[in-house]
């Protein structure tokens, strides 16, 4: 799958931040990124804006862009809220989905199951995103769908990180099948519960996820604080 330069650059920086290749307080060098990726400053600027919206970088006026520190507790809280949003969308979709929307949802499910897609966690992530968007649309609640999409965007780096855990893509596909089955059957309560469980990080997956994120979040944020202090002086 071909992705725009901005998206590819953002995905690369997300991975570097989450996996500790870029450390809290480290300053991004737009010129170096431009040379490394062979792109203009425009996609770099757009990628930085998106990373800032996700809370992964801090843009300090006249100082530059610095890697931010992740609050693990806040991250888990956001996943909990995301699970509730997803569950609500699933419950409403099971009651309100149209026949045409059900066809689109089934197509999105089959796309996720494509061997070429599931072999690459990043490619799978974007097809997975489309599957969830179909459910948001089928909820026929524009406010809820907007809130869910905004929070999902903030969590994107960590949801992508989840998919790198061994066996997670296979599990996710089976969960999608179960979700589709519940929505297709019009079982609102079951669709809500299956979507909630799909988003929540539990059991061994939680342990694996926690180790990777905490290793990053425990790093010092002093360089960022020092840069902020120098602005106010």
XYZ file of C-alpha atoms in Angstrom:
233
model
C 0.000 0.000 0.000
C 1.320 3.418 -0.963
C 0.905 6.113 1.658
C 1.427 9.888 1.299
C 4.808 11.313 2.297
C 3.320 13.018 5.354
C 1.832 9.756 6.594
C 4.985 7.736 5.961
C 7.102 10.339 7.740
C 4.693 10.491 10.672
C 4.609 6.700 10.959
C 8.408 6.595 10.958
C 8.652 9.234 13.699
C 5.913 7.555 15.754
C 7.814 4.277 15.663
C 11.079 5.990 16.547
C 9.486 7.756 19.521
C 7.511 4.802 20.856
C 10.452 2.413 20.524
C 12.926 4.791 22.156
C 15.068 5.672 19.136
C 14.031 9.279 19.705
C 14.155 10.202 23.389
C 12.155 12.695 25.474
C 13.703 16.145 25.150
C 15.444 15.355 21.879
C 14.999 18.055 19.238
C 13.756 17.203 15.751
C 15.809 18.557 12.864
C 13.451 19.360 9.941
C 16.358 19.900 7.542
C 17.871 16.504 8.364
C 14.458 14.840 7.954
C 14.013 16.578 4.600
C 17.303 15.143 3.356
C 16.698 11.694 4.847
C 13.285 11.274 3.221
C 13.900 13.346 0.101
C 10.837 15.502 0.703
C 10.075 19.196 0.992
C 9.439 20.988 4.264
C 5.649 20.855 3.733
C 5.100 17.153 4.607
C 7.540 17.565 7.506
C 5.558 20.494 8.865
C 2.285 18.575 8.444
C 3.710 15.473 10.151
C 4.921 17.567 13.101
C 1.489 19.176 13.430
C -0.130 15.731 13.589
C 2.423 14.449 16.091
C 1.772 17.518 18.234
C -1.975 16.783 18.152
C -1.200 13.240 19.338
C 0.892 14.607 22.208
C 4.115 12.963 21.005
C 6.002 16.191 20.384
C 6.036 19.649 21.927
C 6.459 22.658 19.643
C 8.156 25.530 21.469
C 8.110 28.964 19.771
C 11.554 30.080 18.580
C 13.100 26.922 20.047
C 11.910 24.086 17.839
C 10.125 20.757 18.181
C 11.003 18.391 21.018
C 10.013 14.819 21.776
C 7.441 14.795 24.595
C 7.083 12.398 27.497
C 4.171 9.960 27.584
C 2.038 9.747 30.725
C 1.295 6.042 31.019
C -1.592 6.565 33.437
C -3.251 9.056 31.102
C -2.687 6.707 28.190
C -4.570 3.887 29.925
C -7.370 6.284 30.849
C -7.722 7.288 27.197
C -7.921 3.632 26.146
C -10.698 3.113 28.709
C -12.690 6.033 27.300
C -12.008 4.850 23.755
C -13.431 1.444 24.655
C -16.645 3.084 25.870
C -16.934 5.197 22.711
C -16.402 2.130 20.529
C -18.951 0.159 22.519
C -21.562 2.890 22.143
C -20.931 3.066 18.392
C -21.304 -0.703 18.139
C -24.550 -0.727 20.102
C -26.080 1.986 17.933
C -24.755 0.445 14.715
C -26.376 -2.895 15.539
C -29.715 -1.092 15.815
C -29.362 1.422 12.992
C -27.091 0.001 10.283
C -28.597 -0.049 6.794
C -28.270 -2.891 4.301
C -25.861 -0.851 2.190
C -23.742 -0.005 5.245
C -23.685 -3.670 6.224
C -22.297 -4.526 2.780
C -19.572 -1.884 3.186
C -18.728 -3.208 6.660
C -18.439 -6.769 5.324
C -16.115 -5.538 2.561
C -13.945 -3.780 5.154
C -13.797 -6.998 7.179
C -12.695 -9.015 4.146
C -10.077 -6.403 3.324
C -8.590 -6.806 6.815
C -8.426 -10.564 6.231
C -6.450 -10.208 2.992
C -3.155 -12.123 3.516
C -1.138 -9.319 1.899
C -2.651 -6.792 4.306
C -2.438 -8.832 7.499
C 1.240 -9.605 6.814
C 2.167 -5.967 7.478
C 0.970 -4.463 10.807
C 1.021 -0.920 9.400
C -1.021 -1.835 6.333
C -3.398 -3.754 8.582
C -3.750 -0.743 10.891
C -5.158 1.436 8.125
C -7.606 -1.221 6.959
C -8.559 -1.763 10.605
C -9.183 1.979 10.858
C -11.569 1.787 7.887
C -13.460 -1.093 9.519
C -14.013 0.995 12.651
C -14.989 4.053 10.618
C -17.721 1.998 8.985
C -19.124 1.264 12.438
C -18.921 4.933 13.431
C -20.883 5.873 10.308
C -23.444 3.147 10.946
C -24.089 4.510 14.452
C -25.823 7.485 12.797
C -24.686 9.678 15.672
C -22.406 12.347 14.193
C -21.345 13.779 17.548
C -20.324 10.417 18.957
C -18.515 9.485 15.727
C -16.542 12.751 15.773
C -15.484 12.297 19.390
C -14.467 8.690 18.754
C -12.388 9.631 15.715
C -10.608 12.435 17.562
C -9.635 10.217 20.475
C -8.664 7.397 18.125
C -6.313 9.790 16.336
C -4.611 10.678 19.623
C -4.163 7.000 20.394
C -3.026 6.028 16.906
C 0.701 5.595 17.718
C -0.096 3.237 20.587
C -2.764 1.317 18.686
C -0.204 0.750 15.954
C 2.253 -0.358 18.633
C -0.269 -2.930 19.870
C -0.390 -4.520 16.432
C 3.350 -5.183 16.580
C 2.814 -7.568 19.496
C 3.136 -11.136 18.269
C -0.202 -12.655 17.300
C -2.178 -9.448 17.818
C -3.179 -9.026 14.165
C -4.565 -12.582 14.062
C -6.521 -11.984 17.275
C -7.786 -8.637 15.969
C -9.137 -10.235 12.800
C -11.094 -12.827 14.801
C -12.460 -10.055 17.010
C -13.572 -8.188 13.890
C -15.442 -11.276 12.717
C -17.201 -11.528 16.060
C -18.080 -7.824 15.998
C -19.475 -8.064 12.480
C -21.503 -11.120 13.465
C -23.100 -9.281 16.391
C -23.913 -6.199 14.310
C -25.270 -8.319 11.470
C -27.503 -10.153 13.944
C -28.760 -6.849 15.348
C -27.582 -7.820 18.847
C -26.851 -4.381 20.310
C -25.673 -5.559 23.723
C -23.296 -8.136 22.261
C -21.911 -5.700 19.674
C -21.253 -3.159 22.435
C -19.447 -5.655 24.640
C -17.350 -7.106 21.824
C -16.183 -3.666 20.689
C -15.349 -2.650 24.256
C -13.259 -5.758 24.754
C -11.642 -5.279 21.336
C -10.245 -1.877 22.345
C -9.351 -2.511 25.984
C -5.790 -3.729 26.611
C -6.053 -6.765 28.853
C -4.253 -9.831 30.116
C -0.884 -10.714 28.633
C -1.298 -8.098 25.898
C -1.525 -5.440 28.584
C 1.693 -6.674 30.194
C 3.567 -6.646 26.898
C 2.192 -3.231 26.014
C 2.979 -1.802 29.452
C 6.608 -2.900 29.350
C 7.226 -1.203 26.015
C 5.414 2.041 26.817
C 6.732 2.386 30.363
C 10.280 1.915 29.148
C 9.686 4.997 27.054
C 7.594 7.007 29.539
C 10.063 6.592 32.428
C 12.721 8.550 30.546
C 13.517 12.055 31.751
C 11.719 15.111 30.405
C 14.214 17.615 31.771
C 15.510 18.839 28.379
C 11.984 19.965 27.420
C 11.451 21.706 30.745
C 14.798 23.469 30.426
C 13.838 24.718 26.981
C 10.520 26.000 28.300
C 12.257 27.779 31.175
C 14.658 29.521 28.818
C 11.697 30.992 26.889
C 10.179 32.568 29.991
C 13.436 34.176 31.112
